[in-house]
mmCIF file of C-alpha atoms in Angstrom:
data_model
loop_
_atom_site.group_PDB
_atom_site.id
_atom_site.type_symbol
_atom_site.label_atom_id
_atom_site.label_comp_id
_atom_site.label_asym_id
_atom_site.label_seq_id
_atom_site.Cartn_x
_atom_site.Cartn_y
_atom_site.Cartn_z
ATOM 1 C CA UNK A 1 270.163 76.724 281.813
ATOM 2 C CA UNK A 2 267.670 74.865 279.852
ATOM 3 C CA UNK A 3 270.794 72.128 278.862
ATOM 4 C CA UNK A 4 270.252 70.977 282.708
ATOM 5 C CA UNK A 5 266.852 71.798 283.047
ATOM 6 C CA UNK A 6 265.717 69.046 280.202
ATOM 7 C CA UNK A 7 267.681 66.493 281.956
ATOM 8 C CA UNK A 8 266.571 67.207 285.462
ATOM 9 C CA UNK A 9 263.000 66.990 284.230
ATOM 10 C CA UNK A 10 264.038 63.674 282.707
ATOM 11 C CA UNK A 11 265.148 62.090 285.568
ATOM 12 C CA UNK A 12 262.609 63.268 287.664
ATOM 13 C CA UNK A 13 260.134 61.698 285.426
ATOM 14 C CA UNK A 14 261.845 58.187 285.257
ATOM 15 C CA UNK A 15 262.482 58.224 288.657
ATOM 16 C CA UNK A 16 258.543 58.953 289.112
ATOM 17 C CA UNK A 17 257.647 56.102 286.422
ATOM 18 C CA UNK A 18 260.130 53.313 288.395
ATOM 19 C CA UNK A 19 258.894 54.289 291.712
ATOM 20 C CA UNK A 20 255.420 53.809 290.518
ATOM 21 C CA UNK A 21 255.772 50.395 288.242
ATOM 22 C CA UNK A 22 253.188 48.003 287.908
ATOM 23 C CA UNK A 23 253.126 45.383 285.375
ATOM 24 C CA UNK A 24 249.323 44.455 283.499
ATOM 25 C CA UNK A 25 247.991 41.062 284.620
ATOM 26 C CA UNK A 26 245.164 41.172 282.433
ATOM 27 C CA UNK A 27 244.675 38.128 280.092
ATOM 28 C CA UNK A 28 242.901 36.521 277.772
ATOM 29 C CA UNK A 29 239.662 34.257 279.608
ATOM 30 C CA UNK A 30 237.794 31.196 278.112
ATOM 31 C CA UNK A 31 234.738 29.580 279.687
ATOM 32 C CA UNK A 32 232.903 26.649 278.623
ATOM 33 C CA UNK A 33 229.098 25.612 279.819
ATOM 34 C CA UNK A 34 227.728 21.914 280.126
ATOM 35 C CA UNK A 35 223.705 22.184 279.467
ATOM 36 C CA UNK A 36 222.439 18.956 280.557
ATOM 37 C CA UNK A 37 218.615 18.087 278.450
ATOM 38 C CA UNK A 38 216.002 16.790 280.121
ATOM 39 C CA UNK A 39 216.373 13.752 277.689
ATOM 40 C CA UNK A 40 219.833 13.319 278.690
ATOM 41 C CA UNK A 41 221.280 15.368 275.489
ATOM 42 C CA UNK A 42 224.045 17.833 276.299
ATOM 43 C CA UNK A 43 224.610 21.562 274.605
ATOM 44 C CA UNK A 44 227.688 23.736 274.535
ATOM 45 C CA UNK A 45 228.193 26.900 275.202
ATOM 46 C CA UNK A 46 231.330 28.780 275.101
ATOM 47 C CA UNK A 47 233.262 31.979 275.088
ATOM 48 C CA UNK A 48 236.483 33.513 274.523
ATOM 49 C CA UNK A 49 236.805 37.225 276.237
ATOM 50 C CA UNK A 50 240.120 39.034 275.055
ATOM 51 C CA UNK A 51 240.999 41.101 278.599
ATOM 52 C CA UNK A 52 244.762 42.049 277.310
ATOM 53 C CA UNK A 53 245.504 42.471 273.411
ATOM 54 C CA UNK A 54 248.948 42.331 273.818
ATOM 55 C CA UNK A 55 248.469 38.712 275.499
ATOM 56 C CA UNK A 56 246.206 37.904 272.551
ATOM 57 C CA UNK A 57 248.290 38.831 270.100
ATOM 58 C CA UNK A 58 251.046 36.138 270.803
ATOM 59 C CA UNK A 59 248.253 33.581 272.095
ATOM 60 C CA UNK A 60 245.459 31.820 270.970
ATOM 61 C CA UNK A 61 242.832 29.842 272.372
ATOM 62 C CA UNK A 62 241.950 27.730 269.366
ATOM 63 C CA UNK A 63 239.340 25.014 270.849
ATOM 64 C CA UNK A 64 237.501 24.790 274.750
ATOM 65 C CA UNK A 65 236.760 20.944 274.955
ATOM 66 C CA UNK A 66 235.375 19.135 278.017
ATOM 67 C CA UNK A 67 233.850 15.444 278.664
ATOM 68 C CA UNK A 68 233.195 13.896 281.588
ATOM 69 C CA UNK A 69 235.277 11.009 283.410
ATOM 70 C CA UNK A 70 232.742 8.891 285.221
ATOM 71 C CA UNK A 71 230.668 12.269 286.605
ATOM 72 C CA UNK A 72 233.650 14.390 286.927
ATOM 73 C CA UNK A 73 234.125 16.573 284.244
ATOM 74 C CA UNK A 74 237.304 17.204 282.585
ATOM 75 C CA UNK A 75 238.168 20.226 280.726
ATOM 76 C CA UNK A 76 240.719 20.349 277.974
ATOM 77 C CA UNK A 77 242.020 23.858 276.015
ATOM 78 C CA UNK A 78 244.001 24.022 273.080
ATOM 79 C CA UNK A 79 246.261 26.780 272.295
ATOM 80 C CA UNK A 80 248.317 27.772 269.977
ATOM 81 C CA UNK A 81 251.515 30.452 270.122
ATOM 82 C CA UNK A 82 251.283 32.920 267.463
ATOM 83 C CA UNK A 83 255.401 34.040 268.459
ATOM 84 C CA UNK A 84 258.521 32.362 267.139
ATOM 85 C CA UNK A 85 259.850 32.741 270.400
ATOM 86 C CA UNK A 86 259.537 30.461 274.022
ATOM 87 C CA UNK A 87 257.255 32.503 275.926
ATOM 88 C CA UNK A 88 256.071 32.004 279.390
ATOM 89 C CA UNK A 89 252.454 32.397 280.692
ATOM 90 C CA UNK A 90 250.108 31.424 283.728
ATOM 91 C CA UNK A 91 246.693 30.151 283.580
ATOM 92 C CA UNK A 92 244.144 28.719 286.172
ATOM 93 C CA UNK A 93 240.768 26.847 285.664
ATOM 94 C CA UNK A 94 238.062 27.665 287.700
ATOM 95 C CA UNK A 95 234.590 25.739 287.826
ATOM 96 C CA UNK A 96 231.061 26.061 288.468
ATOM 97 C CA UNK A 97 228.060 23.737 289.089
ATOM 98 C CA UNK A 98 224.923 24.035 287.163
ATOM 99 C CA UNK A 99 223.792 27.289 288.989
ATOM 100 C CA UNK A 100 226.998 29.317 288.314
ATOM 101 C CA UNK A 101 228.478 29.074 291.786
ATOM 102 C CA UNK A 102 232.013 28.530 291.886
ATOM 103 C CA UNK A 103 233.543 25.640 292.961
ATOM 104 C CA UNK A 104 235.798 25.853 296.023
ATOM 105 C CA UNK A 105 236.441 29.873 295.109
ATOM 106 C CA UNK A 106 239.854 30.941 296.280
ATOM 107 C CA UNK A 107 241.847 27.399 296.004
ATOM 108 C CA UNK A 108 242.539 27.389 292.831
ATOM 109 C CA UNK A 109 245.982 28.112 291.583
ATOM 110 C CA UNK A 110 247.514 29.584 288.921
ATOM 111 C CA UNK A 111 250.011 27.617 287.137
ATOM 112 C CA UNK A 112 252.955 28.125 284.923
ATOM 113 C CA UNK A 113 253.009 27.987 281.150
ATOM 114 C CA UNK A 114 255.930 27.630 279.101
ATOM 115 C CA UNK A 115 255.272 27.577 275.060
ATOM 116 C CA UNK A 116 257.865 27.009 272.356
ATOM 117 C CA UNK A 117 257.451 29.212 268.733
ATOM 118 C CA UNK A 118 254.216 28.446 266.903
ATOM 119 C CA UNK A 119 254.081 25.248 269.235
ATOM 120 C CA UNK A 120 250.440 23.895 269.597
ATOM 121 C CA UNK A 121 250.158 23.080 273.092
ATOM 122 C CA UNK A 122 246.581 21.393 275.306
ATOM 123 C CA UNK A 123 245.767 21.848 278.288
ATOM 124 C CA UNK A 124 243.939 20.292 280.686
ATOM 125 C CA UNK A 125 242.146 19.883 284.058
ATOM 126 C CA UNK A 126 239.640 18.400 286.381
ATOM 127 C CA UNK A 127 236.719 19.591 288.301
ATOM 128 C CA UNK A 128 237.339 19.749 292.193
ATOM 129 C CA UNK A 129 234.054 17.314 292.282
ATOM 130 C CA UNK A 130 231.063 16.028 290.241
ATOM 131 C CA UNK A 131 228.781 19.091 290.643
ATOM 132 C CA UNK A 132 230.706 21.073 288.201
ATOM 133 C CA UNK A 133 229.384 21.839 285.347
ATOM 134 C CA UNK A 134 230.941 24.889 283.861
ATOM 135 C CA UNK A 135 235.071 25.922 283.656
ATOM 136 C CA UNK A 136 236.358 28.862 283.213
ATOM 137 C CA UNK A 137 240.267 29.435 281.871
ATOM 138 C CA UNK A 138 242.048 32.611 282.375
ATOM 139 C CA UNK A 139 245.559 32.991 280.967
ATOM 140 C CA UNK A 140 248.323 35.883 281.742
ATOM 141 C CA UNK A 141 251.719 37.229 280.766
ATOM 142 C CA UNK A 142 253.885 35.971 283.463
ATOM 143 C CA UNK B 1 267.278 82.723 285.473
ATOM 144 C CA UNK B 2 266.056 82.343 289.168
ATOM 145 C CA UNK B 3 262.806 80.386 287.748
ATOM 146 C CA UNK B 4 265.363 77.834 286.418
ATOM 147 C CA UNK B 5 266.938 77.065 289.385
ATOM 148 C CA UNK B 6 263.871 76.691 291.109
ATOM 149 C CA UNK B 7 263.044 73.923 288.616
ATOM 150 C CA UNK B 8 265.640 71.993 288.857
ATOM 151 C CA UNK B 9 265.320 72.064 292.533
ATOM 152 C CA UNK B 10 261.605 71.209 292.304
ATOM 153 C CA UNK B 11 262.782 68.450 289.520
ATOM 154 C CA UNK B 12 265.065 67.082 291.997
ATOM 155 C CA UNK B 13 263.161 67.093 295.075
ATOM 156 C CA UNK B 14 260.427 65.021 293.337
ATOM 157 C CA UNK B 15 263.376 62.513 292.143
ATOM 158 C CA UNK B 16 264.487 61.992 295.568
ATOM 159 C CA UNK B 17 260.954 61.674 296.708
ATOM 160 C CA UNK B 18 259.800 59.180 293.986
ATOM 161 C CA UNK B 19 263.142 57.315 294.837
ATOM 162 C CA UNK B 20 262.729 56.684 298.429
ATOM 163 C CA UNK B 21 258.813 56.463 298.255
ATOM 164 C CA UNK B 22 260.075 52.968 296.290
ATOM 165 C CA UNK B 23 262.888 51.853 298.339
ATOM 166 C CA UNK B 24 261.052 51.977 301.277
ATOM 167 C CA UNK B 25 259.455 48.627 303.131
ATOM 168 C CA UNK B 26 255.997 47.729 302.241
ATOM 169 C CA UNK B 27 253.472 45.196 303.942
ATOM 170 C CA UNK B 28 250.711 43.712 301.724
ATOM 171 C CA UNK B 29 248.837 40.530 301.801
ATOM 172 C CA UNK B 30 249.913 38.144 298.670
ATOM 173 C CA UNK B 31 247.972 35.874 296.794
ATOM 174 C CA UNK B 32 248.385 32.479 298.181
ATOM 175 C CA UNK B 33 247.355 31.083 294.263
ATOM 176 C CA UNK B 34 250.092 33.070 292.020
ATOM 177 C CA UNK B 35 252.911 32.690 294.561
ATOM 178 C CA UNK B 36 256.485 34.394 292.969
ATOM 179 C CA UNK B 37 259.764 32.136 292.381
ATOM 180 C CA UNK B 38 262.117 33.796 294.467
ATOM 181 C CA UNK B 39 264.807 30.374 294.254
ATOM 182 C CA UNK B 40 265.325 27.194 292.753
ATOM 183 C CA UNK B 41 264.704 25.286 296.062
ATOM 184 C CA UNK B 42 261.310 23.405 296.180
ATOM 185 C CA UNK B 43 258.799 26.060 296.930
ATOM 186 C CA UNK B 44 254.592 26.660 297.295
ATOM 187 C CA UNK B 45 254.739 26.799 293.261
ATOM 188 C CA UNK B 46 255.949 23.213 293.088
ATOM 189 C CA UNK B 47 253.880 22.142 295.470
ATOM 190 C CA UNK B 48 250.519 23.554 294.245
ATOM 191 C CA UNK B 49 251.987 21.966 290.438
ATOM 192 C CA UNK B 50 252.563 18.479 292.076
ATOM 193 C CA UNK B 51 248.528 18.219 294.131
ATOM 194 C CA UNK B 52 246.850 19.357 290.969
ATOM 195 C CA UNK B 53 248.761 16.640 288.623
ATOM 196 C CA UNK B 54 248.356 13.841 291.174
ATOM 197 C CA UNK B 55 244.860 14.468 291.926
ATOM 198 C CA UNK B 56 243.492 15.150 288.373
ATOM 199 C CA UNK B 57 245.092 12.305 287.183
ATOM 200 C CA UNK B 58 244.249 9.816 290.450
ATOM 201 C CA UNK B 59 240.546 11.128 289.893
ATOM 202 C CA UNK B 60 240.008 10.368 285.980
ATOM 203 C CA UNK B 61 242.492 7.067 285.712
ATOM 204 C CA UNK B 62 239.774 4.578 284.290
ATOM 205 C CA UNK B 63 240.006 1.662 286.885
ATOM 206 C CA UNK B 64 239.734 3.982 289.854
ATOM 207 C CA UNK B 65 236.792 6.221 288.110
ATOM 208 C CA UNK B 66 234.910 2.458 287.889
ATOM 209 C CA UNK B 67 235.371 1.644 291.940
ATOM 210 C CA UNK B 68 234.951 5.355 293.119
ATOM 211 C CA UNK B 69 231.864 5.212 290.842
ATOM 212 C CA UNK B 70 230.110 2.264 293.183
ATOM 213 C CA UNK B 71 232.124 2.931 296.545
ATOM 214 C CA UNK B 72 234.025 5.339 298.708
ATOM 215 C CA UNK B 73 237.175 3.581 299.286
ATOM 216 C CA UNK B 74 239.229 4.282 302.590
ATOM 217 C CA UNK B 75 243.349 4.954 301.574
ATOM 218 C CA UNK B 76 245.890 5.775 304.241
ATOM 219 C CA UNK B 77 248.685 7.636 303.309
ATOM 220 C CA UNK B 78 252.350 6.978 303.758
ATOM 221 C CA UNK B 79 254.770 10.261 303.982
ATOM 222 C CA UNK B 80 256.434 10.902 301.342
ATOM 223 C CA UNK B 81 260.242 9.622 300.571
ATOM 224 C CA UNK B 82 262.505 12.881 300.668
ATOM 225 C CA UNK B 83 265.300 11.776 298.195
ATOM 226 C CA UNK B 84 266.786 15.907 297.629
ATOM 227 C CA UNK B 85 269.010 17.269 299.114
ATOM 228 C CA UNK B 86 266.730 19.735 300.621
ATOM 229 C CA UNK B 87 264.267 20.175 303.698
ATOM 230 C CA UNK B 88 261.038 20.340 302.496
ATOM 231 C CA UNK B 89 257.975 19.754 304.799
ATOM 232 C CA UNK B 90 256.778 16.835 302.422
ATOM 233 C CA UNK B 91 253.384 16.473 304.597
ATOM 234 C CA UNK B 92 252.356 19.469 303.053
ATOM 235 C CA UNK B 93 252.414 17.785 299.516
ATOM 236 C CA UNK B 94 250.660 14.796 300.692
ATOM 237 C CA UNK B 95 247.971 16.904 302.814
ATOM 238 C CA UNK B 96 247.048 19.265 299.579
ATOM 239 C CA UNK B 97 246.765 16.002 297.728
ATOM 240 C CA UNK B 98 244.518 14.175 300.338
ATOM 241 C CA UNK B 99 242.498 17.521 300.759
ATOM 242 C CA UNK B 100 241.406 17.751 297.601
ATOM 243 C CA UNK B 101 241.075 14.021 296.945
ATOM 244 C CA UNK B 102 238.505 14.234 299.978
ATOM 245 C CA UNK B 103 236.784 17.097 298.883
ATOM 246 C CA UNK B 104 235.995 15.461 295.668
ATOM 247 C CA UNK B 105 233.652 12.952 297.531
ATOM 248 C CA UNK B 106 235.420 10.008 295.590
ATOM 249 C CA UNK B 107 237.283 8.859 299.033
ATOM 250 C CA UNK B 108 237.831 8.629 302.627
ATOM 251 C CA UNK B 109 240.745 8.875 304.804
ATOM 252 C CA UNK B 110 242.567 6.872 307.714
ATOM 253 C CA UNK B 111 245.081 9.467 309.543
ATOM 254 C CA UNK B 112 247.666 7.412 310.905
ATOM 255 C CA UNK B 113 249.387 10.416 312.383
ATOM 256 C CA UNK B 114 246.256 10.898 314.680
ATOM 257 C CA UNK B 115 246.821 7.451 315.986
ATOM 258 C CA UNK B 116 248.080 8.324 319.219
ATOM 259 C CA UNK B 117 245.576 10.947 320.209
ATOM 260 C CA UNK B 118 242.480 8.710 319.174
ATOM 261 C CA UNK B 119 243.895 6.182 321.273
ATOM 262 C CA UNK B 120 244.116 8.628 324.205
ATOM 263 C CA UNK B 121 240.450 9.662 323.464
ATOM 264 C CA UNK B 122 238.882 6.524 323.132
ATOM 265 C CA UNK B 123 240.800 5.532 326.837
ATOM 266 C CA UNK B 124 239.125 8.745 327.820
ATOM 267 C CA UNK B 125 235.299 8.035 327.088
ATOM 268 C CA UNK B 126 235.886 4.042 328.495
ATOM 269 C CA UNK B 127 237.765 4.895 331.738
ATOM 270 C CA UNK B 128 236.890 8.293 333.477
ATOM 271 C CA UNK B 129 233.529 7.777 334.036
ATOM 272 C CA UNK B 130 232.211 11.097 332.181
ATOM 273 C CA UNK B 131 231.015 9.615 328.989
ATOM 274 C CA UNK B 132 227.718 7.458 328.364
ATOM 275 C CA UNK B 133 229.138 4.305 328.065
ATOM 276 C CA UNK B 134 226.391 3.417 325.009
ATOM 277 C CA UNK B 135 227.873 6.633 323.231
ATOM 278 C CA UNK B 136 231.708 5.390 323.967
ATOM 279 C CA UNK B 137 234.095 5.197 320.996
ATOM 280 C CA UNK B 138 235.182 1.027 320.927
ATOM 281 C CA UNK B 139 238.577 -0.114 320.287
ATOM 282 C CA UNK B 140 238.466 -2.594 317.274
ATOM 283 C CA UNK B 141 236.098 -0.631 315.692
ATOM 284 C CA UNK B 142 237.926 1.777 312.665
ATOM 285 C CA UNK B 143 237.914 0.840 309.381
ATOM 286 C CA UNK B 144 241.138 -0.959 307.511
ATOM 287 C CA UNK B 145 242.518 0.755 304.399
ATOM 288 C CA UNK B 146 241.895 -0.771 301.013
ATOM 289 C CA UNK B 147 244.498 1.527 299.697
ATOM 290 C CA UNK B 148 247.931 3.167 300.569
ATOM 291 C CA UNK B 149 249.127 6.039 298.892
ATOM 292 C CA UNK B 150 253.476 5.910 298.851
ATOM 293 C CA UNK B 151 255.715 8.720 297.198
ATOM 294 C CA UNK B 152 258.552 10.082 296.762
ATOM 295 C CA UNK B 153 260.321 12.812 295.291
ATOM 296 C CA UNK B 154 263.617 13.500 294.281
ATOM 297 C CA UNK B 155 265.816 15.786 292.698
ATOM 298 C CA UNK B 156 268.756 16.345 289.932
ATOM 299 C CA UNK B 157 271.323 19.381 289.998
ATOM 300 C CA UNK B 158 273.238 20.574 287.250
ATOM 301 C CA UNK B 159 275.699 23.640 286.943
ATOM 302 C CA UNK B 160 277.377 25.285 284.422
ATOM 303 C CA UNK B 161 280.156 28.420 284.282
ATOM 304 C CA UNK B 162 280.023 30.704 281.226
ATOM 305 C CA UNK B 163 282.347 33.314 280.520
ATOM 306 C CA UNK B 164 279.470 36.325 282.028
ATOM 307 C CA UNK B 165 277.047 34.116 283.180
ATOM 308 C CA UNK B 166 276.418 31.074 286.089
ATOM 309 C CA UNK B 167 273.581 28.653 284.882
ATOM 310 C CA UNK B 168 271.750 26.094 287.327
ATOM 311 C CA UNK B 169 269.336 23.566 286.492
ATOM 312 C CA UNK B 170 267.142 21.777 289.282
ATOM 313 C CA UNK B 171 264.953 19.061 288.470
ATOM 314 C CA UNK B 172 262.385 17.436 290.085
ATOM 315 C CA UNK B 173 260.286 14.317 290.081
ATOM 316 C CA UNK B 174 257.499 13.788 291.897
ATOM 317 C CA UNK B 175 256.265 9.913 291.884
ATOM 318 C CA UNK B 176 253.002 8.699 293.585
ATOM 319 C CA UNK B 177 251.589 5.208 294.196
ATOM 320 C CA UNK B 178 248.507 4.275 295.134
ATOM 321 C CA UNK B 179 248.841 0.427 295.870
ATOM 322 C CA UNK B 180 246.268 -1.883 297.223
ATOM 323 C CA UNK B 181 246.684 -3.113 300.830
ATOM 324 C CA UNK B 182 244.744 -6.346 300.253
ATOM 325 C CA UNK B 183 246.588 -7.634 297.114
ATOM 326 C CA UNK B 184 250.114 -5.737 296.661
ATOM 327 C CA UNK B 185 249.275 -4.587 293.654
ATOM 328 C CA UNK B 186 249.954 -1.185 292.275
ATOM 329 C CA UNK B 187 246.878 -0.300 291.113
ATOM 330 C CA UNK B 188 247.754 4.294 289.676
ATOM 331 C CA UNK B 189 251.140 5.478 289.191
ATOM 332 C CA UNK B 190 251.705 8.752 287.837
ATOM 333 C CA UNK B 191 254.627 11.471 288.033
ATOM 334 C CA UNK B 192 255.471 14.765 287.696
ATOM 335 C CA UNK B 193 258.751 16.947 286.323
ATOM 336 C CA UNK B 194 259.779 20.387 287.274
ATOM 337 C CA UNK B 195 262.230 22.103 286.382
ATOM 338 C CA UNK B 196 263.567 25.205 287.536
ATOM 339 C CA UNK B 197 266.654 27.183 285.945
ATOM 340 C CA UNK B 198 268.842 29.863 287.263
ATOM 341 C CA UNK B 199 270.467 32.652 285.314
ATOM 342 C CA UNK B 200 272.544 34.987 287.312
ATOM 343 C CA UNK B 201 275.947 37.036 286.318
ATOM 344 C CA UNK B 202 278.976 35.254 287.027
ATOM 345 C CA UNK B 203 279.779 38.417 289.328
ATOM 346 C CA UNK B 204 277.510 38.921 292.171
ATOM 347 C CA UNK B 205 275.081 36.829 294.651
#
């Protein structure tokens, strides 16, 4: 009896695991800050905030770089693949003005990444408007 | 052995359970940002690709950073030139881009396709009688583009049979204009390349 019963209990369980499937679409998250001096100097400040260690693992965020064009500011992210393999990934920016209030919340898209073995890859993108002053990168597993 | 058989029967109730539970239909709102790929016909993904190039590179070119810097210049823009094989509803491309190009305070917008009904309007306040004729819209009065933003997009297919497997490759190229009414000249150009690639068994949809 137990021959069938092990089985049984097998399927049951896979069938319980498929029905239920989900897939994590946690990532890794970079933000960069634009401090603006009252003698016109600027400061940096950034972080990188790991979210998914599996996504970290193969992925890097090696450098968060911004400048402005004219007063829009434009943000640029280098990363680099840590797998021998093409993998595929999604990231968005997201921006903020000087008080931390996002920039047109909700329109931003995510966008697909596609990076070749140990390929070095930048990214970039531009704030909605001039009042940003802060941008935010989030990358996933696809 | 009568505990056993109710085990398996438990086991395989909660199989059949768990198995419809996830073939059945569900209803949930989507996220209209992380849209799935579903085909290799032009979808939202494309789209959303093509208005964030265009306008990220439109809003940081040099020359048009140093006139949007001083002025607000008015474009009109022309629909774009469906070369694929494919019905897409192109206005949606060109309204993302001129969305975002407005709400970046850097221009202004003539909408030709609103021609008709302005027209109507203005014959409205000037001829019933119900509008202040101080407050009346004028003929003769709109502004004339500087600029005209023309595009196109078009699109390259490409199969190939393997022994187990059916490959396509669809490629697309966005290309976008923005010429000066006054002089002719092209004053931004940029382009973008997608391309989207089908793996399926050779047996089967």
């Amino acid at each position: 009896m137990k021959r069938i019963q092990y089985p049984a209990a097998l399927v049951a369980l896979l069938a319980i695991c498929f029905g239920c499937r989900s897939t994590a679409t946690s990532g890794i998250e970079g933000s960069s800050t634009v401090m603006l001096d009252a003698d016109g100097g600027t400061q940096y400040s950034e972080y990188v905030v790991v979210n998914n260690p599996r996504v970290a693992r193969g992925l890097q965020i090696v450098d968060l770089d911004q400048q402005f064009v004219g007063d829009i500011l434009r943000a640029q992210v280098t990363l680099a693949s840590k797998y021998s393999r093409t993998r595929n990934y999604k990231y968005r920016f997201s921006w903020f003005d000087e008080t931390g209030v996002e920039l047109d919340a909700g329109a931003r898209h995510w966008l697909p990444l596609l990076i070749h073995g140990y390929e070095t890859r930048t990214l970039q993108g531009v704030a909605p408007n001039p009042s940003a002053r802060q941008f935010k990168i989030n990358i996933r597993a696809r | 052995m009568r505990d056993g058989i109710k085990i398996i029967m438990f086991c395989g109730l909660a199989a059949a359970l768990a198995f419809f539970a996830g073939c059945s239909a569900k209803y949930q709102y989507g996220d209209a940002g992380d849209t799935p790929m579903y085909s290799t016909g032009f979808g939202p993904g494309e789209l959303q690709q093509i208005a964030d190039r265009m306008t990220a590179s439109l809003l940081t070119f040099p020359p048009i950073v140093e006139v949007t810097e001083q002025r607000r210049p008015v474009v009109v823009v022309e629909r774009v030139k469906n070369k694929t094989t494919q019905h897409i509803d192109t206005e949606s491309i060109t309204d993302s881009i001129r969305t975002r190009l407005i709400r970046s305070g850097k221009f202004r917008f003539l909408d030709k396709s609103r021609d008709g009904q302005t027209i109507d309007e203005i014959r409205r306040q000037q001829e019933l009688g119900l509008t202040r004729q101080d407050q009346a819209a004028q003929f003769g009065t709109h502004e004339a583009a500087e600029y005209m933003l023309t595009s196109s997009l078009s699109e390259i297919e490409q199969r190939k049979a393997e022994v187990w497997q059916r490959r396509k490759m669809v490629y697309y190229k966005f290309t976008m204009n923005l010429m000066n009414v006054r002089t002719g000249i092209l004053e931004w150009a940029d382009e973008k390349e997608i391309v989207k690639l089908k793996d399926a068994p050779r047996i089967g949809p």
